[in-house]
PDB file of C-alpha atoms in Angstrom:
ATOM      1  CA  MET T   1     -18.804  13.618  12.936  1.00 45.00           C
ATOM      2  CA  GLY T   2     -21.836  11.531  13.809  1.00 45.00           C
ATOM      3  CA  GLN T   3     -25.411  12.738  13.433  1.00 45.00           C
ATOM      4  CA  THR T   4     -27.031  10.845  16.333  1.00 44.00           C
ATOM      5  CA  ASN T   5     -26.379  10.197  19.961  1.00 44.00           C
ATOM      6  CA  ALA T   6     -25.740   6.582  19.020  1.00 44.00           C
ATOM      7  CA  THR T   7     -22.266   7.438  17.820  1.00 45.00           C
ATOM      8  CA  SER T   8     -21.485   9.832  20.657  1.00 46.00           C
ATOM      9  CA  TRP T   9     -21.130   7.039  23.212  1.00 45.00           C
ATOM     10  CA  LYS T  10     -21.020   3.786  21.283  1.00 62.00           C
ATOM     11  CA  GLY T  11     -17.847   2.506  19.675  1.00 78.00           C
ATOM     12  CA  PHE T  12     -17.305  -0.525  17.520  1.00 86.00           C
ATOM     13  CA  VAL T  13     -16.144  -4.091  18.106  1.00 86.00           C
ATOM     14  CA  PHE T  14     -14.008  -6.065  15.651  1.00 85.00           C
ATOM     15  CA  THR T  15     -15.424  -9.565  15.178  1.00 81.00           C
ATOM     16  CA  GLY T  16     -13.665 -10.545  11.965  1.00 77.00           C
ATOM     17  CA  PHE T  17     -11.798 -13.472  13.484  1.00 79.00           C
ATOM     18  CA  SER T  18     -14.457 -14.636  15.939  1.00 76.00           C
ATOM     19  CA  ARG T  19     -15.581 -17.514  13.738  1.00 73.00           C
ATOM     20  CA  PHE T  20     -12.110 -19.069  13.683  1.00 72.00           C
ATOM     21  CA  GLY T  21     -12.261 -20.105  17.340  1.00 72.00           C
ATOM     22  CA  GLU T  22      -9.387 -22.453  18.197  1.00 77.00           C
ATOM     23  CA  LEU T  23      -7.481 -21.416  15.071  1.00 81.00           C
ATOM     24  CA  GLN T  24      -6.916 -17.904  16.405  1.00 82.00           C
ATOM     25  CA  PRO T  25      -3.610 -18.727  18.207  1.00 86.00           C
ATOM     26  CA  LEU T  26      -2.294 -20.271  14.975  1.00 90.00           C
ATOM     27  CA  LEU T  27      -3.406 -17.226  12.963  1.00 87.00           C
ATOM     28  CA  PHE T  28      -1.773 -14.968  15.552  1.00 89.00           C
ATOM     29  CA  ALA T  29       1.553 -16.795  15.207  1.00 92.00           C
ATOM     30  CA  LEU T  30       1.329 -16.721  11.406  1.00 90.00           C
ATOM     31  CA  PHE T  31       0.416 -13.043  11.106  1.00 90.00           C
ATOM     32  CA  LEU T  32       2.913 -12.000  13.776  1.00 93.00           C
ATOM     33  CA  SER T  33       5.708 -13.797  11.907  1.00 93.00           C
ATOM     34  CA  LEU T  34       4.716 -12.192   8.594  1.00 90.00           C
ATOM     35  CA  TYR T  35       4.417  -8.782  10.218  1.00 91.00           C
ATOM     36  CA  LEU T  36       7.836  -8.969  11.859  1.00 93.00           C
ATOM     37  CA  VAL T  37       9.401 -10.012   8.557  1.00 90.00           C
ATOM     38  CA  THR T  38       7.532  -7.200   6.749  1.00 89.00           C
ATOM     39  CA  LEU T  39       8.541  -4.570   9.290  1.00 91.00           C
ATOM     40  CA  THR T  40      12.167  -5.712   9.396  1.00 90.00           C
ATOM     41  CA  SER T  41      12.455  -6.000   5.613  1.00 86.00           C
ATOM     42  CA  ASN T  42      11.005  -2.583   4.841  1.00 89.00           C
ATOM     43  CA  VAL T  43      13.086  -0.855   7.524  1.00 90.00           C
ATOM     44  CA  PHE T  44      16.170  -2.675   6.254  1.00 86.00           C
ATOM     45  CA  ILE T  45      15.473  -1.508   2.684  1.00 87.00           C
ATOM     46  CA  ILE T  46      15.170   2.102   3.916  1.00 90.00           C
ATOM     47  CA  VAL T  47      18.426   1.902   5.905  1.00 88.00           C
ATOM     48  CA  LEU T  48      20.267   0.101   3.098  1.00 86.00           C
ATOM     49  CA  ILE T  49      19.300   2.731   0.517  1.00 87.00           C
ATOM     50  CA  ARG T  50      20.324   5.506   2.881  1.00 88.00           C
ATOM     51  CA  LEU T  51      23.738   3.988   3.697  1.00 85.00           C
ATOM     52  CA  ASP T  52      24.801   2.659   0.273  1.00 82.00           C
ATOM     53  CA  SER T  53      25.948   5.496  -1.989  1.00 81.00           C
ATOM     54  CA  HIS T  54      25.337   3.378  -5.110  1.00 81.00           C
ATOM     55  CA  LEU T  55      21.609   3.493  -4.319  1.00 83.00           C
ATOM     56  CA  HIS T  56      21.434   7.276  -4.019  1.00 88.00           C
ATOM     57  CA  THR T  57      19.401   7.627  -7.202  1.00 89.00           C
ATOM     58  CA  PRO T  58      15.777   8.742  -7.774  1.00 92.00           C
ATOM     59  CA  MET T  59      14.640   5.155  -8.390  1.00 88.00           C
ATOM     60  CA  TYR T  60      15.793   3.969  -4.967  1.00 88.00           C
ATOM     61  CA  LEU T  61      14.752   7.206  -3.282  1.00 92.00           C
ATOM     62  CA  PHE T  62      11.186   6.502  -4.389  1.00 92.00           C
ATOM     63  CA  LEU T  63      11.541   2.868  -3.309  1.00 89.00           C
ATOM     64  CA  SER T  64      12.621   3.946   0.185  1.00 91.00           C
ATOM     65  CA  PHE T  65       9.557   6.196   0.490  1.00 94.00           C
ATOM     66  CA  LEU T  66       7.331   3.357  -0.725  1.00 92.00           C
ATOM     67  CA  SER T  67       8.817   1.124   1.991  1.00 91.00           C
ATOM     68  CA  PHE T  68       8.243   3.899   4.533  1.00 93.00           C
ATOM     69  CA  SER T  69       4.625   4.290   3.411  1.00 93.00           C
ATOM     70  CA  GLU T  70       4.031   0.523   3.567  1.00 90.00           C
ATOM     71  CA  THR T  71       5.538   0.441   7.075  1.00 92.00           C
ATOM     72  CA  CYS T  72       3.240   3.201   8.318  1.00 93.00           C
ATOM     73  CA  TYR T  73       0.255   1.509   6.656  1.00 92.00           C
ATOM     74  CA  THR T  74       0.856  -1.790   8.444  1.00 92.00           C
ATOM     75  CA  LEU T  75       1.585  -0.078  11.787  1.00 92.00           C
ATOM     76  CA  GLY T  76      -1.909   1.389  11.763  1.00 90.00           C
ATOM     77  CA  ILE T  77      -3.640  -1.951  11.156  1.00 91.00           C
ATOM     78  CA  ILE T  78      -1.727  -5.099  12.082  1.00 91.00           C
ATOM     79  CA  PRO T  79      -0.863  -4.504  15.782  1.00 90.00           C
ATOM     80  CA  ARG T  80      -4.560  -4.018  16.615  1.00 88.00           C
ATOM     81  CA  MET T  81      -5.434  -7.016  14.446  1.00 88.00           C
ATOM     82  CA  LEU T  82      -2.966  -9.160  16.404  1.00 89.00           C
ATOM     83  CA  SER T  83      -4.455  -7.878  19.648  1.00 86.00           C
ATOM     84  CA  SER T  84      -7.919  -8.918  18.438  1.00 82.00           C
ATOM     85  CA  LEU T  85      -6.652 -12.441  17.803  1.00 84.00           C
ATOM     86  CA  VAL T  86      -5.312 -12.676  21.360  1.00 81.00           C
ATOM     87  CA  ARG T  87      -8.183 -11.012  23.216  1.00 75.00           C
ATOM     88  CA  GLY T  88     -11.082 -11.902  20.935  1.00 67.00           C
ATOM     89  CA  GLY T  89     -13.385  -9.131  19.723  1.00 63.00           C
ATOM     90  CA  GLN T  90     -11.687  -5.817  20.512  1.00 75.00           C
ATOM     91  CA  ASP T  91     -13.355  -2.472  21.087  1.00 84.00           C
ATOM     92  CA  ILE T  92     -12.456   0.676  19.207  1.00 87.00           C
ATOM     93  CA  SER T  93     -14.003   4.073  19.815  1.00 88.00           C
ATOM     94  CA  PHE T  94     -15.922   5.953  17.148  1.00 87.00           C
ATOM     95  CA  VAL T  95     -13.130   8.537  16.894  1.00 90.00           C
ATOM     96  CA  GLY T  96     -10.457   5.808  16.972  1.00 90.00           C
ATOM     97  CA  CYS T  97     -12.160   4.027  14.080  1.00 91.00           C
ATOM     98  CA  ALA T  98     -12.287   7.262  12.077  1.00 93.00           C
ATOM     99  CA  VAL T  99      -8.598   7.916  12.770  1.00 94.00           C
ATOM    100  CA  GLN T 100      -7.643   4.393  11.735  1.00 94.00           C
ATOM    101  CA  MET T 101      -9.630   4.690   8.513  1.00 94.00           C
ATOM    102  CA  PHE T 102      -8.049   8.068   7.756  1.00 95.00           C
ATOM    103  CA  PHE T 103      -4.478   6.813   8.151  1.00 94.00           C
ATOM    104  CA  SER T 104      -5.016   3.464   6.422  1.00 92.00           C
ATOM    105  CA  ALA T 105      -6.761   5.147   3.473  1.00 93.00           C
ATOM    106  CA  SER T 106      -4.124   7.906   3.342  1.00 95.00           C
ATOM    107  CA  TRP T 107      -1.182   5.514   3.220  1.00 93.00           C
ATOM    108  CA  ALA T 108      -2.947   3.238   0.721  1.00 91.00           C
ATOM    109  CA  CYS T 109      -3.576   6.215  -1.591  1.00 93.00           C
ATOM    110  CA  THR T 110      -0.006   7.426  -1.084  1.00 95.00           C
ATOM    111  CA  ASN T 111       1.249   4.013  -2.216  1.00 92.00           C
ATOM    112  CA  CYS T 112      -0.738   4.359  -5.448  1.00 92.00           C
ATOM    113  CA  PHE T 113       0.723   7.775  -6.202  1.00 95.00           C
ATOM    114  CA  LEU T 114       4.269   6.650  -5.344  1.00 94.00           C
ATOM    115  CA  LEU T 115       3.919   3.696  -7.729  1.00 92.00           C
ATOM    116  CA  ALA T 116       2.821   6.159 -10.438  1.00 94.00           C
ATOM    117  CA  VAL T 117       5.868   8.341  -9.687  1.00 95.00           C
ATOM    118  CA  MET T 118       8.131   5.286  -9.924  1.00 92.00           C
ATOM    119  CA  GLY T 119       6.602   4.507 -13.325  1.00 92.00           C
ATOM    120  CA  PHE T 120       7.385   8.058 -14.472  1.00 94.00           C
ATOM    121  CA  ASP T 121      10.955   7.639 -13.233  1.00 93.00           C
ATOM    122  CA  ARG T 122      11.361   4.464 -15.310  1.00 91.00           C
ATOM    123  CA  TYR T 123       9.914   6.296 -18.334  1.00 93.00           C
ATOM    124  CA  VAL T 124      12.513   9.076 -18.085  1.00 94.00           C
ATOM    125  CA  ALA T 125      15.337   6.564 -17.503  1.00 90.00           C
ATOM    126  CA  ILE T 126      14.510   4.375 -20.509  1.00 90.00           C
ATOM    127  CA  CYS T 127      12.992   6.808 -23.004  1.00 91.00           C
ATOM    128  CA  THR T 128      15.351   9.751 -22.414  1.00 90.00           C
ATOM    129  CA  PRO T 129      18.460   8.209 -20.767  1.00 88.00           C
ATOM    130  CA  LEU T 130      20.819  11.031 -21.810  1.00 89.00           C
ATOM    131  CA  ARG T 131      18.615  13.612 -20.084  1.00 91.00           C
ATOM    132  CA  TYR T 132      17.801  11.511 -17.017  1.00 92.00           C
ATOM    133  CA  ALA T 133      20.291  13.194 -14.662  1.00 90.00           C
ATOM    134  CA  SER T 134      19.254  16.690 -15.743  1.00 91.00           C
ATOM    135  CA  ARG T 135      15.522  15.969 -15.499  1.00 92.00           C
ATOM    136  CA  MET T 136      15.277  13.883 -12.315  1.00 94.00           C
ATOM    137  CA  VAL T 137      16.947  16.469 -10.122  1.00 94.00           C
ATOM    138  CA  PRO T 138      16.525  16.392  -6.295  1.00 93.00           C
ATOM    139  CA  THR T 139      14.065  19.291  -6.377  1.00 95.00           C
ATOM    140  CA  LEU T 140      11.711  17.480  -8.768  1.00 95.00           C
ATOM    141  CA  CYS T 141      12.040  14.225  -6.820  1.00 95.00           C
ATOM    142  CA  ALA T 142      11.132  16.018  -3.582  1.00 95.00           C
ATOM    143  CA  GLN T 143       8.139  17.653  -5.270  1.00 96.00           C
ATOM    144  CA  LEU T 144       6.902  14.302  -6.627  1.00 96.00           C
ATOM    145  CA  VAL T 145       7.221  12.617  -3.231  1.00 96.00           C
ATOM    146  CA  GLY T 146       5.623  15.550  -1.427  1.00 96.00           C
ATOM    147  CA  THR T 147       2.720  15.650  -3.876  1.00 96.00           C
ATOM    148  CA  SER T 148       2.187  11.895  -3.431  1.00 96.00           C
ATOM    149  CA  PHE T 149       1.988  12.199   0.349  1.00 96.00           C
ATOM    150  CA  LEU T 150      -0.199  15.318   0.303  1.00 96.00           C
ATOM    151  CA  SER T 151      -2.585  13.779  -2.248  1.00 95.00           C
ATOM    152  CA  GLY T 152      -2.774  10.610  -0.172  1.00 95.00           C
ATOM    153  CA  TYR T 153      -3.721  12.559   2.957  1.00 95.00           C
ATOM    154  CA  LEU T 154      -6.361  14.604   1.120  1.00 95.00           C
ATOM    155  CA  PHE T 155      -8.005  11.540  -0.405  1.00 94.00           C
ATOM    156  CA  GLY T 156      -7.804   9.719   2.937  1.00 94.00           C
ATOM    157  CA  LEU T 157      -9.519  12.663   4.638  1.00 95.00           C
ATOM    158  CA  GLY T 158     -12.188  12.774   1.949  1.00 94.00           C
ATOM    159  CA  MET T 159     -12.853   9.030   2.260  1.00 92.00           C
ATOM    160  CA  THR T 160     -13.163   9.310   6.063  1.00 94.00           C
ATOM    161  CA  LEU T 161     -15.518  12.287   5.939  1.00 94.00           C
ATOM    162  CA  VAL T 162     -17.725  10.571   3.361  1.00 92.00           C
ATOM    163  CA  ILE T 163     -18.194   7.614   5.727  1.00 91.00           C
ATOM    164  CA  PHE T 164     -18.249   9.224   9.163  1.00 90.00           C
ATOM    165  CA  HIS T 165     -20.739  11.987   8.475  1.00 87.00           C
ATOM    166  CA  LEU T 166     -23.354   9.215   8.541  1.00 85.00           C
ATOM    167  CA  PRO T 167     -25.254   8.161  11.688  1.00 84.00           C
ATOM    168  CA  PHE T 168     -24.401   4.717  13.125  1.00 81.00           C
ATOM    169  CA  CYS T 169     -27.421   3.533  15.049  1.00 72.00           C
ATOM    170  CA  SER T 170     -27.632  -0.195  14.312  1.00 61.00           C
ATOM    171  CA  SER T 171     -25.159  -2.967  15.070  1.00 68.00           C
ATOM    172  CA  HIS T 172     -21.752  -1.821  16.280  1.00 81.00           C
ATOM    173  CA  GLU T 173     -19.970  -5.072  15.358  1.00 83.00           C
ATOM    174  CA  ILE T 174     -17.486  -4.653  12.513  1.00 84.00           C
ATOM    175  CA  GLN T 175     -17.142  -8.042  10.862  1.00 81.00           C
ATOM    176  CA  HIS T 176     -13.580  -7.277   9.906  1.00 83.00           C
ATOM    177  CA  PHE T 177     -10.201  -6.728  11.584  1.00 85.00           C
ATOM    178  CA  PHE T 178      -9.839  -2.989  10.934  1.00 89.00           C
ATOM    179  CA  CYS T 179     -11.966   0.019  10.024  1.00 90.00           C
ATOM    180  CA  ASP T 180     -12.062  -0.449   6.268  1.00 87.00           C
ATOM    181  CA  THR T 181     -14.657   1.466   4.268  1.00 85.00           C
ATOM    182  CA  PRO T 182     -17.015  -1.367   3.110  1.00 82.00           C
ATOM    183  CA  PRO T 183     -17.606  -3.026   6.526  1.00 85.00           C
ATOM    184  CA  VAL T 184     -17.965   0.320   8.357  1.00 88.00           C
ATOM    185  CA  LEU T 185     -20.298   1.699   5.700  1.00 85.00           C
ATOM    186  CA  SER T 186     -22.502  -1.388   6.061  1.00 83.00           C
ATOM    187  CA  LEU T 187     -23.210  -0.393   9.711  1.00 85.00           C
ATOM    188  CA  ALA T 188     -24.563   3.062   8.854  1.00 84.00           C
ATOM    189  CA  CYS T 189     -28.298   3.586   9.056  1.00 81.00           C
ATOM    190  CA  GLY T 190     -30.368   5.665   6.700  1.00 76.00           C
ATOM    191  CA  ASP T 191     -29.719   6.201   3.010  1.00 79.00           C
ATOM    192  CA  THR T 192     -26.072   5.452   2.240  1.00 80.00           C
ATOM    193  CA  GLY T 193     -26.382   5.847  -1.519  1.00 83.00           C
ATOM    194  CA  LEU T 194     -24.537   9.177  -1.709  1.00 87.00           C
ATOM    195  CA  SER T 195     -21.759   7.923   0.577  1.00 86.00           C
ATOM    196  CA  GLU T 196     -21.340   4.786  -1.525  1.00 84.00           C
ATOM    197  CA  LEU T 197     -21.122   6.967  -4.619  1.00 88.00           C
ATOM    198  CA  GLY T 198     -18.590   9.216  -2.882  1.00 89.00           C
ATOM    199  CA  VAL T 199     -16.397   6.243  -1.934  1.00 86.00           C
ATOM    200  CA  LEU T 200     -16.594   4.928  -5.496  1.00 85.00           C
ATOM    201  CA  ILE T 201     -15.687   8.320  -7.021  1.00 90.00           C
ATOM    202  CA  LEU T 202     -12.731   8.833  -4.670  1.00 90.00           C
ATOM    203  CA  SER T 203     -11.509   5.282  -5.290  1.00 87.00           C
ATOM    204  CA  LEU T 204     -11.814   5.778  -9.037  1.00 87.00           C
ATOM    205  CA  LEU T 205      -9.883   9.033  -8.874  1.00 90.00           C
ATOM    206  CA  VAL T 206      -7.028   7.467  -6.927  1.00 90.00           C
ATOM    207  CA  LEU T 207      -6.800   4.118  -8.722  1.00 88.00           C
ATOM    208  CA  VAL T 208      -7.725   5.107 -12.268  1.00 88.00           C
ATOM    209  CA  VAL T 209      -5.716   8.340 -12.383  1.00 90.00           C
ATOM    210  CA  SER T 210      -2.560   6.846 -10.858  1.00 92.00           C
ATOM    211  CA  PHE T 211      -2.872   3.638 -12.883  1.00 91.00           C
ATOM    212  CA  SER T 212      -3.431   5.659 -16.072  1.00 92.00           C
ATOM    213  CA  PHE T 213      -0.103   7.426 -15.479  1.00 92.00           C
ATOM    214  CA  ILE T 214       1.535   4.017 -15.119  1.00 92.00           C
ATOM    215  CA  ILE T 215      -0.106   2.708 -18.307  1.00 93.00           C
ATOM    216  CA  VAL T 216       0.968   5.778 -20.295  1.00 94.00           C
ATOM    217  CA  SER T 217       4.522   5.537 -18.922  1.00 93.00           C
ATOM    218  CA  TYR T 218       4.822   1.875 -19.821  1.00 91.00           C
ATOM    219  CA  THR T 219       3.335   2.410 -23.268  1.00 93.00           C
ATOM    220  CA  TYR T 220       6.235   4.740 -24.056  1.00 93.00           C
ATOM    221  CA  ILE T 221       8.672   2.416 -22.264  1.00 91.00           C
ATOM    222  CA  LEU T 222       7.545  -0.591 -24.298  1.00 90.00           C
ATOM    223  CA  ALA T 223       7.855   1.366 -27.535  1.00 91.00           C
ATOM    224  CA  ALA T 224      11.373   2.452 -26.554  1.00 89.00           C
ATOM    225  CA  ILE T 225      12.396  -1.087 -25.593  1.00 88.00           C
ATOM    226  CA  LEU T 226      11.142  -2.516 -28.894  1.00 87.00           C
ATOM    227  CA  ARG T 227      13.348  -0.035 -30.743  1.00 87.00           C
ATOM    228  CA  ILE T 228      16.477  -1.380 -29.036  1.00 84.00           C
ATOM    229  CA  PRO T 229      18.267  -3.494 -31.678  1.00 85.00           C
ATOM    230  CA  SER T 230      19.865  -6.173 -29.475  1.00 83.00           C
ATOM    231  CA  THR T 231      17.985  -8.811 -27.484  1.00 81.00           C
ATOM    232  CA  GLU T 232      20.373  -8.362 -24.582  1.00 81.00           C
ATOM    233  CA  GLY T 233      19.710  -4.633 -24.556  1.00 79.00           C
ATOM    234  CA  ARG T 234      15.959  -5.179 -24.503  1.00 82.00           C
ATOM    235  CA  LYS T 235      16.265  -7.653 -21.622  1.00 81.00           C
ATOM    236  CA  LYS T 236      18.435  -5.258 -19.637  1.00 79.00           C
ATOM    237  CA  ALA T 237      16.008  -2.374 -20.183  1.00 79.00           C
ATOM    238  CA  PHE T 238      12.988  -4.447 -19.218  1.00 79.00           C
ATOM    239  CA  SER T 239      14.714  -5.879 -16.131  1.00 77.00           C
ATOM    240  CA  THR T 240      14.846  -2.380 -14.635  1.00 76.00           C
ATOM    241  CA  CYS T 241      11.013  -2.317 -14.762  1.00 81.00           C
ATOM    242  CA  ALA T 242      10.220  -5.914 -13.767  1.00 78.00           C
ATOM    243  CA  SER T 243      10.174  -5.343  -9.993  1.00 77.00           C
ATOM    244  CA  HIS T 244       8.007  -2.252 -10.266  1.00 82.00           C
ATOM    245  CA  LEU T 245       5.567  -3.967 -12.635  1.00 83.00           C
ATOM    246  CA  THR T 246       5.191  -6.942 -10.288  1.00 81.00           C
ATOM    247  CA  VAL T 247       4.383  -4.700  -7.322  1.00 82.00           C
ATOM    248  CA  VAL T 248       1.924  -2.683  -9.451  1.00 86.00           C
ATOM    249  CA  ILE T 249       0.013  -5.797 -10.564  1.00 83.00           C
ATOM    250  CA  VAL T 250      -0.388  -7.125  -7.022  1.00 78.00           C
ATOM    251  CA  HIS T 251      -1.224  -3.738  -5.485  1.00 79.00           C
ATOM    252  CA  TYR T 252      -3.758  -2.579  -8.056  1.00 81.00           C
ATOM    253  CA  GLY T 253      -5.285  -6.037  -8.438  1.00 76.00           C
ATOM    254  CA  CYS T 254      -6.257  -6.219  -4.754  1.00 72.00           C
ATOM    255  CA  ALA T 255      -7.266  -2.548  -4.463  1.00 73.00           C
ATOM    256  CA  SER T 256      -9.460  -2.624  -7.576  1.00 71.00           C
ATOM    257  CA  PHE T 257     -11.240  -5.769  -6.428  1.00 68.00           C
ATOM    258  CA  MET T 258     -12.023  -4.218  -3.047  1.00 66.00           C
ATOM    259  CA  TYR T 259     -13.116  -0.705  -3.988  1.00 66.00           C
ATOM    260  CA  LEU T 260     -14.248  -0.629  -7.636  1.00 65.00           C
ATOM    261  CA  ARG T 261     -17.350  -2.769  -7.370  1.00 60.00           C
ATOM    262  CA  PRO T 262     -20.976  -2.346  -6.296  1.00 59.00           C
ATOM    263  CA  LYS T 263     -22.084  -2.932  -2.709  1.00 58.00           C
ATOM    264  CA  ALA T 264     -24.245  -5.875  -3.801  1.00 56.00           C
ATOM    265  CA  SER T 265     -21.125  -7.902  -4.606  1.00 55.00           C
ATOM    266  CA  TYR T 266     -19.640  -7.557  -1.103  1.00 59.00           C
ATOM    267  CA  SER T 267     -18.912 -10.813   0.696  1.00 62.00           C
ATOM    268  CA  LEU T 268     -17.608 -10.419   4.246  1.00 64.00           C
ATOM    269  CA  GLU T 269     -15.612 -13.652   4.294  1.00 66.00           C
ATOM    270  CA  ARG T 270     -14.119 -13.163   0.832  1.00 68.00           C
ATOM    271  CA  ASP T 271     -13.420  -9.480   1.439  1.00 70.00           C
ATOM    272  CA  GLN T 272     -11.650 -10.277   4.683  1.00 74.00           C
ATOM    273  CA  LEU T 273      -9.415 -12.742   2.852  1.00 74.00           C
ATOM    274  CA  ILE T 274      -8.600 -10.116   0.224  1.00 75.00           C
ATOM    275  CA  ALA T 275      -7.965  -7.573   2.990  1.00 78.00           C
ATOM    276  CA  VAL T 276      -5.473  -9.938   4.631  1.00 80.00           C
ATOM    277  CA  THR T 277      -3.700 -10.117   1.274  1.00 77.00           C
ATOM    278  CA  TYR T 278      -3.249  -6.368   0.845  1.00 78.00           C
ATOM    279  CA  THR T 279      -2.596  -5.556   4.514  1.00 84.00           C
ATOM    280  CA  VAL T 280      -0.302  -8.448   5.450  1.00 82.00           C
ATOM    281  CA  VAL T 281       1.058 -10.055   2.276  1.00 80.00           C
ATOM    282  CA  THR T 282       1.420  -7.146  -0.184  1.00 80.00           C
ATOM    283  CA  PRO T 283       3.626  -4.975   2.095  1.00 84.00           C
ATOM    284  CA  LEU T 284       5.921  -7.990   2.451  1.00 82.00           C
ATOM    285  CA  LEU T 285       6.173  -8.445  -1.318  1.00 79.00           C
ATOM    286  CA  ASN T 286       7.677  -5.001  -1.882  1.00 77.00           C
ATOM    287  CA  PRO T 287      11.078  -5.650  -0.224  1.00 79.00           C
ATOM    288  CA  ILE T 288      11.124  -9.321  -1.306  1.00 79.00           C
ATOM    289  CA  ILE T 289      10.497  -8.521  -4.981  1.00 77.00           C
ATOM    290  CA  TYR T 290      13.061  -5.728  -5.059  1.00 71.00           C
ATOM    291  CA  SER T 291      15.592  -7.852  -3.176  1.00 66.00           C
ATOM    292  CA  LEU T 292      15.191 -10.891  -5.408  1.00 60.00           C
ATOM    293  CA  ARG T 293      14.835  -9.181  -8.789  1.00 63.00           C
ATOM    294  CA  ASN T 294      16.977  -6.063  -8.504  1.00 66.00           C
ATOM    295  CA  ARG T 295      20.706  -6.533  -9.025  1.00 70.00           C
ATOM    296  CA  ALA T 296      21.688  -3.213  -7.476  1.00 71.00           C
ATOM    297  CA  VAL T 297      19.825  -4.044  -4.260  1.00 72.00           C
ATOM    298  CA  GLN T 298      21.309  -7.557  -4.288  1.00 69.00           C
ATOM    299  CA  THR T 299      24.803  -6.102  -4.642  1.00 74.00           C
ATOM    300  CA  ALA T 300      24.167  -3.616  -1.826  1.00 72.00           C
ATOM    301  CA  LEU T 301      22.882  -6.429   0.401  1.00 69.00           C
ATOM    302  CA  ARG T 302      25.929  -8.543  -0.384  1.00 73.00           C
ATOM    303  CA  ASN T 303      28.278  -5.646   0.339  1.00 73.00           C
ATOM    304  CA  ALA T 304      26.477  -4.887   3.597  1.00 67.00           C
ATOM    305  CA  PHE T 305      26.774  -8.463   4.837  1.00 65.00           C
ATOM    306  CA  GLN T 306      30.385  -8.791   3.682  1.00 65.00           C
ATOM    307  CA  GLY T 307      31.239  -5.525   5.393  1.00 60.00           C
ATOM    308  CA  GLN T 308      29.617  -6.732   8.586  1.00 55.00           C
ATOM    309  CA  LEU T 309      31.497 -10.026   8.446  1.00 46.00           C
ATOM    310  CA  LEU T 310      34.794  -8.266   7.785  1.00 48.00           C
ATOM    311  CA  GLY T 311      34.117  -5.895  10.645  1.00 53.00           C
ATOM    312  CA  LYS T 312      33.563  -8.836  12.992  1.00 52.00           C
ATOM    313  CA  GLY T 313      36.679 -10.536  11.639  1.00 49.00           C
TER     314      GLY T 313
END
């Protein structure tokens, strides 16, 4: 991957939390608590959807894969971040950094495509409800999920190759808590203009294309909802989209801020704060939003707990 001997023997060191000093134990406790809640919540959503027959629909199938993708995304980042908080600056090999970037970028891109697929599912459900069952068949659902994962891996691979074909011969300190593209790219020596352009193009393709599908889907959804004569009917139709829309706003807001801007606007401290939001907080929002706002999930949760209590009784 590298072009100089500098990268053949030298790894990197995460120093993103070094300036926090005595606050690191407190940050460790906070992030560990959030991570455990995130991991437990997403796994619980996956298990709940699998066990409750009322949730065996395309909408919840896609939700379970989104929870799975979020779980894999956090597994590749947060445990090492927690280790850095305990041990101080932590080493990572050149290959290890490339692998971490590949998986984190792959799962992040997969999340974007899955959110676009979920928007398409809501479009079919609201705009053509009588044909929903015949259109959203298991074969199509499997193809949509498979395409999302494959596209995520391809874009993740492309992002990693764009960065790691460069020589790294200057500082090996990554002022961040994982191998994200902006902080790693800032350590490359030589002309990084083409790599920066490559990162921007790949980010645009993922974010703009997937978000465009969501915008188009919701344009048709909004038009269909406005044609519903009763206020109650409009509220019921929109409520089926509220959870998905909330997750979309948070996810795309953070991702766009991080990757769709020029290098000159990078700020290590601010970017690290944003990164904490989309690596620690956003994956937690997915199960919380769907648990609090979705009646079907609430009913399944209630039935699961009641069944457990009755079983103990």
